[in-house]
mmCIF file of C-alpha atoms in Angstrom:
data_model
loop_
_atom_site.group_PDB
_atom_site.id
_atom_site.type_symbol
_atom_site.label_atom_id
_atom_site.label_comp_id
_atom_site.label_asym_id
_atom_site.label_seq_id
_atom_site.Cartn_x
_atom_site.Cartn_y
_atom_site.Cartn_z
ATOM 1 C CA UNK A 237 88.237 105.559 83.970
ATOM 2 C CA UNK A 238 85.936 103.815 86.416
ATOM 3 C CA UNK A 239 87.971 100.658 88.235
ATOM 4 C CA UNK A 240 85.760 97.820 89.159
ATOM 5 C CA UNK A 241 86.237 94.686 90.766
ATOM 6 C CA UNK A 242 85.133 91.084 91.134
ATOM 7 C CA UNK A 243 83.086 89.697 93.706
ATOM 8 C CA UNK A 244 82.353 86.341 92.330
ATOM 9 C CA UNK A 245 82.669 84.505 88.905
ATOM 10 C CA UNK A 246 79.339 85.648 88.038
ATOM 11 C CA UNK A 247 79.297 89.032 85.326
ATOM 12 C CA UNK A 248 76.438 90.676 87.290
ATOM 13 C CA UNK A 249 78.626 90.659 90.731
ATOM 14 C CA UNK A 250 81.333 93.034 89.296
ATOM 15 C CA UNK A 251 80.892 96.511 90.914
ATOM 16 C CA UNK A 252 82.028 100.330 90.257
ATOM 17 C CA UNK A 253 84.502 101.552 92.929
ATOM 18 C CA UNK A 254 83.208 104.650 92.191
ATOM 19 C CA UNK A 255 79.738 104.217 93.082
ATOM 20 C CA UNK A 256 80.278 101.897 96.092
ATOM 21 C CA UNK A 257 79.016 104.340 98.082
ATOM 22 C CA UNK A 258 75.757 103.852 97.286
ATOM 23 C CA UNK A 259 75.734 100.397 97.633
ATOM 24 C CA UNK A 260 76.769 98.491 100.864
ATOM 25 C CA UNK A 261 78.155 94.721 100.048
ATOM 26 C CA UNK A 262 78.664 93.269 103.291
ATOM 27 C CA UNK A 263 78.318 89.588 104.649
ATOM 28 C CA UNK A 264 74.909 87.618 105.931
ATOM 29 C CA UNK A 265 76.583 88.213 109.675
ATOM 30 C CA UNK A 266 77.126 91.841 109.091
ATOM 31 C CA UNK A 267 73.934 92.574 107.726
ATOM 32 C CA UNK A 268 72.381 90.437 110.529
ATOM 33 C CA UNK A 269 74.413 92.552 113.359
ATOM 34 C CA UNK A 270 73.108 96.002 111.522
ATOM 35 C CA UNK A 271 69.567 95.555 111.462
ATOM 36 C CA UNK A 272 69.849 94.398 115.224
ATOM 37 C CA UNK A 273 71.637 97.443 116.234
ATOM 38 C CA UNK A 274 68.884 99.504 114.508
ATOM 39 C CA UNK A 275 66.457 97.415 116.331
ATOM 40 C CA UNK A 276 67.775 98.376 119.507
ATOM 41 C CA UNK A 277 68.301 102.024 118.500
ATOM 42 C CA UNK A 278 64.529 102.236 117.935
ATOM 43 C CA UNK A 279 63.340 100.346 120.466
ATOM 44 C CA UNK A 280 65.396 101.227 123.533
ATOM 45 C CA UNK A 281 67.672 103.952 122.957
ATOM 46 C CA UNK A 282 64.587 106.438 120.904
ATOM 47 C CA UNK A 283 62.291 106.186 123.702
ATOM 48 C CA UNK A 284 65.324 107.078 126.392
ATOM 49 C CA UNK A 285 66.094 110.195 124.240
ATOM 50 C CA UNK A 286 62.184 111.291 124.112
ATOM 51 C CA UNK A 287 62.323 110.581 127.918
ATOM 52 C CA UNK A 288 65.086 112.788 128.368
ATOM 53 C CA UNK A 289 63.597 115.564 126.814
ATOM 54 C CA UNK A 290 60.190 115.328 128.252
ATOM 55 C CA UNK A 291 62.070 115.308 131.745
ATOM 56 C CA UNK A 292 64.140 118.657 130.685
ATOM 57 C CA UNK A 293 60.924 120.092 129.826
ATOM 58 C CA UNK A 294 59.362 119.334 132.886
ATOM 59 C CA UNK A 295 62.279 121.648 134.409
ATOM 60 C CA UNK A 296 60.731 124.910 133.192
ATOM 61 C CA UNK A 297 61.500 127.637 131.065
ATOM 62 C CA UNK A 298 63.159 126.454 127.879
ATOM 63 C CA UNK A 299 65.005 129.426 126.492
ATOM 64 C CA UNK A 300 67.112 128.877 129.227
ATOM 65 C CA UNK A 301 67.240 125.466 129.519
ATOM 66 C CA UNK A 302 70.642 123.816 128.510
ATOM 67 C CA UNK A 303 69.500 120.300 129.546
ATOM 68 C CA UNK A 304 66.556 120.382 127.827
ATOM 69 C CA UNK A 305 69.215 121.766 124.330
ATOM 70 C CA UNK A 306 71.427 118.633 125.338
ATOM 71 C CA UNK A 307 68.821 116.415 125.409
ATOM 72 C CA UNK A 308 67.242 117.657 122.033
ATOM 73 C CA UNK A 309 70.636 117.719 120.284
ATOM 74 C CA UNK A 310 71.316 114.047 121.771
ATOM 75 C CA UNK A 311 68.335 112.864 119.977
ATOM 76 C CA UNK A 312 69.192 114.183 116.562
ATOM 77 C CA UNK A 313 72.039 112.632 116.549
ATOM 78 C CA UNK A 314 70.183 109.601 117.197
ATOM 79 C CA UNK A 315 68.069 110.106 114.565
ATOM 80 C CA UNK A 316 70.703 111.165 112.004
ATOM 81 C CA UNK A 317 72.374 107.578 113.066
ATOM 82 C CA UNK A 318 69.131 105.709 112.977
ATOM 83 C CA UNK A 319 68.347 107.001 109.525
ATOM 84 C CA UNK A 320 72.084 106.429 108.071
ATOM 85 C CA UNK A 321 71.551 102.677 109.309
ATOM 86 C CA UNK A 322 68.264 102.512 107.368
ATOM 87 C CA UNK A 323 70.208 103.474 103.929
ATOM 88 C CA UNK A 324 72.940 101.367 104.726
ATOM 89 C CA UNK A 325 70.453 98.756 104.894
ATOM 90 C CA UNK A 326 68.248 99.605 102.249
ATOM 91 C CA UNK A 327 71.457 99.746 99.892
ATOM 92 C CA UNK A 328 72.731 96.562 101.263
ATOM 93 C CA UNK A 329 74.051 93.727 99.155
ATOM 94 C CA UNK A 330 74.929 90.237 100.927
ATOM 95 C CA UNK A 331 77.726 88.758 99.505
ATOM 96 C CA UNK A 332 77.279 85.084 98.233
ATOM 97 C CA UNK A 333 80.437 83.763 100.529
ATOM 98 C CA UNK A 334 80.398 80.162 98.274
ATOM 99 C CA UNK A 335 80.591 82.335 95.088
ATOM 100 C CA UNK A 336 83.780 83.846 96.458
ATOM 101 C CA UNK A 337 87.346 82.794 94.818
ATOM 102 C CA UNK A 338 90.559 83.259 96.820
ATOM 103 C CA UNK A 339 92.118 83.671 93.301
ATOM 104 C CA UNK A 340 92.339 87.462 93.748
ATOM 105 C CA UNK A 341 91.695 89.679 97.327
ATOM 106 C CA UNK A 342 87.986 91.387 97.064
ATOM 107 C CA UNK A 343 85.550 91.848 99.944
ATOM 108 C CA UNK A 344 85.502 89.489 102.473
ATOM 109 C CA UNK A 345 88.965 88.052 101.483
ATOM 110 C CA UNK A 346 91.150 87.252 104.795
ATOM 111 C CA UNK A 347 94.397 88.010 103.356
ATOM 112 C CA UNK A 348 97.765 87.442 105.032
ATOM 113 C CA UNK A 349 100.474 89.594 104.230
ATOM 114 C CA UNK A 350 104.011 90.845 104.908
ATOM 115 C CA UNK A 351 105.288 94.191 105.651
ATOM 116 C CA UNK A 352 108.387 93.818 103.338
ATOM 117 C CA UNK A 353 110.101 96.668 105.552
ATOM 118 C CA UNK A 354 109.796 95.193 108.784
ATOM 119 C CA UNK A 355 109.043 92.059 107.785
ATOM 120 C CA UNK A 356 105.844 91.482 110.516
ATOM 121 C CA UNK A 357 103.143 89.969 109.576
ATOM 122 C CA UNK A 358 99.799 90.695 109.548
ATOM 123 C CA UNK A 359 96.305 89.330 108.761
ATOM 124 C CA UNK A 360 93.397 91.447 107.497
ATOM 125 C CA UNK A 361 89.803 90.638 106.342
ATOM 126 C CA UNK A 362 88.078 93.127 104.268
ATOM 127 C CA UNK A 363 84.517 93.959 105.017
ATOM 128 C CA UNK A 364 82.271 96.802 104.862
ATOM 129 C CA UNK A 365 82.599 100.169 106.343
ATOM 130 C CA UNK A 366 79.805 99.189 108.600
ATOM 131 C CA UNK A 367 81.249 95.589 109.885
ATOM 132 C CA UNK A 368 85.244 97.448 109.927
ATOM 133 C CA UNK A 369 86.723 96.489 113.384
ATOM 134 C CA UNK A 370 90.463 97.051 113.464
ATOM 135 C CA UNK A 371 90.769 94.562 117.136
ATOM 136 C CA UNK A 372 88.987 91.447 114.976
ATOM 137 C CA UNK A 373 91.189 92.493 112.334
ATOM 138 C CA UNK A 374 88.644 93.460 109.999
ATOM 139 C CA UNK A 375 89.385 96.585 107.708
ATOM 140 C CA UNK A 376 86.752 98.649 105.585
ATOM 141 C CA UNK A 377 87.110 98.049 102.274
ATOM 142 C CA UNK A 378 87.548 101.601 101.688
ATOM 143 C CA UNK A 379 90.566 102.080 103.690
ATOM 144 C CA UNK A 380 94.023 102.829 101.727
ATOM 145 C CA UNK A 381 95.183 99.325 102.524
ATOM 146 C CA UNK A 382 92.332 97.556 101.432
ATOM 147 C CA UNK A 383 92.145 99.688 98.427
ATOM 148 C CA UNK A 384 95.592 98.542 96.991
ATOM 149 C CA UNK A 385 95.046 95.111 98.081
ATOM 150 C CA UNK A 386 92.332 94.579 95.930
ATOM 151 C CA UNK A 387 92.324 92.269 92.752
ATOM 152 C CA UNK A 388 96.234 91.280 93.591
ATOM 153 C CA UNK A 389 97.058 87.755 93.754
ATOM 154 C CA UNK A 390 98.905 85.279 96.040
ATOM 155 C CA UNK A 391 102.972 86.322 95.821
ATOM 156 C CA UNK A 392 101.907 90.163 94.708
ATOM 157 C CA UNK A 393 103.996 92.857 95.949
ATOM 158 C CA UNK A 394 102.192 96.440 96.683
ATOM 159 C CA UNK A 395 103.337 99.866 97.170
ATOM 160 C CA UNK A 396 100.290 101.460 99.393
ATOM 161 C CA UNK A 397 100.397 104.893 100.106
ATOM 162 C CA UNK A 398 99.135 105.424 103.817
ATOM 163 C CA UNK A 399 98.849 108.738 106.126
ATOM 164 C CA UNK A 400 102.227 108.001 107.337
ATOM 165 C CA UNK A 401 104.043 107.284 104.035
ATOM 166 C CA UNK A 402 104.289 104.248 101.823
ATOM 167 C CA UNK A 403 104.281 100.618 102.809
ATOM 168 C CA UNK A 404 105.182 97.309 100.610
ATOM 169 C CA UNK A 405 103.227 94.746 101.164
ATOM 170 C CA UNK A 406 103.514 90.988 99.981
ATOM 171 C CA UNK A 407 100.266 88.945 99.827
ATOM 172 C CA UNK A 408 101.427 85.816 101.626
ATOM 173 C CA UNK A 409 97.607 84.162 101.394
ATOM 174 C CA UNK A 410 94.457 84.848 100.371
ATOM 175 C CA UNK A 411 91.173 83.081 102.051
ATOM 176 C CA UNK A 412 87.527 83.400 101.870
ATOM 177 C CA UNK A 413 85.461 82.312 105.150
#
């Protein structure tokens, strides 16, 4: 049985969690940052990688040139990253924040919660995988905590399985910024 969660009051904004990997739901800011990073990689890093290969090639026999091999491998990693970013951008769906509700936890919800065992407070904003930044309090929608919070309401207590065991969280407040 598929699970769904609501992005807005529009029935067309329902997402199948099992197909989430195909579409990247994100904020406009996250999308703009991703496009800027792709532009930087293509216009600055790609030419640097090509120059490193050319420089290594000029050093002689390619069959025993570890610098050349390393430069080719770095270029392959860069091209892979660029291709993945292009795919994410092509599949991106910008979430209209003005249509989101703070009634339940969903993508782009800022959730204030309490760990019921330790009584510690935490605040996370649930974002797309490409926007995740734990230091900034932004967790990927694919994390166990985010998955456990989806569709829950203020006051709900949820048991969430994480790698370290199970934690019990109480949702104190949900906002959308």
